[in-house]
Coordinates of C-alpha atoms in Angstrom, one line a residue:
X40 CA -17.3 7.2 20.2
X41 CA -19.9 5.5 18.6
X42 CA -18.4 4.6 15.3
X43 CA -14.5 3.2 16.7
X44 CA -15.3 -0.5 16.4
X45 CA -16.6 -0.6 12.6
X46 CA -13.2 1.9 12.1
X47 CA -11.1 -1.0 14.2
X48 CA -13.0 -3.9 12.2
X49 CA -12.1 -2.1 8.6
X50 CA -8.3 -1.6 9.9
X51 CA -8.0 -5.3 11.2
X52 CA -9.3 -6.5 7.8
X53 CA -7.0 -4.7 5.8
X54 CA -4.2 -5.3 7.7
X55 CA -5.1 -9.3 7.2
X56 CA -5.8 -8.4 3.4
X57 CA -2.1 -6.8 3.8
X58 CA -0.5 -9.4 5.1
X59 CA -1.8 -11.5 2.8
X60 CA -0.5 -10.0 -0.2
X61 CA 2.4 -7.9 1.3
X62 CA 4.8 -9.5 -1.0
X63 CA 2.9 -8.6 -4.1
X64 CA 2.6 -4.7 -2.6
X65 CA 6.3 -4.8 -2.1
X66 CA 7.0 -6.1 -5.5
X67 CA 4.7 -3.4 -6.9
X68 CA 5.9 -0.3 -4.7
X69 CA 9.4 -1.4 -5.6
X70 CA 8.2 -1.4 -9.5
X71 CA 6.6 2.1 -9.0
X72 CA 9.8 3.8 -7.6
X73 CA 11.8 2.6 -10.5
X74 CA 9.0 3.7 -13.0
X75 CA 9.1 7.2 -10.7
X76 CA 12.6 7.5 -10.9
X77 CA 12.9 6.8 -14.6
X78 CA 10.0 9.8 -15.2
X79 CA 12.0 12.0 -13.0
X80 CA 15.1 11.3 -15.5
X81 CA 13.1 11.5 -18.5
X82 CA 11.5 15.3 -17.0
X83 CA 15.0 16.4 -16.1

């Protein structure tokens, strides 16, 4: 397959970029749920 290393090189990068900010991701994933859950409340 021609095209697995550039797909390899993009996933390698972002996993750096990831681990570089996972903290922040968390932090904002965590936010979202609670925003999700509070929508869900307001719907029901």
């Amino acid at each position: 397959m021609p095209g697995t290393n550039k797909v390899r090189f993009i996933n390698l990068s972002l996993s750096v970029h990831y681990k570089k900010s996972r903290d922040a991701y968390s932090k904002y994933k965590l936010q979202f749920h609670k925003m999700n859950n509070l929508n869900d409340q307001m719907i029901w």
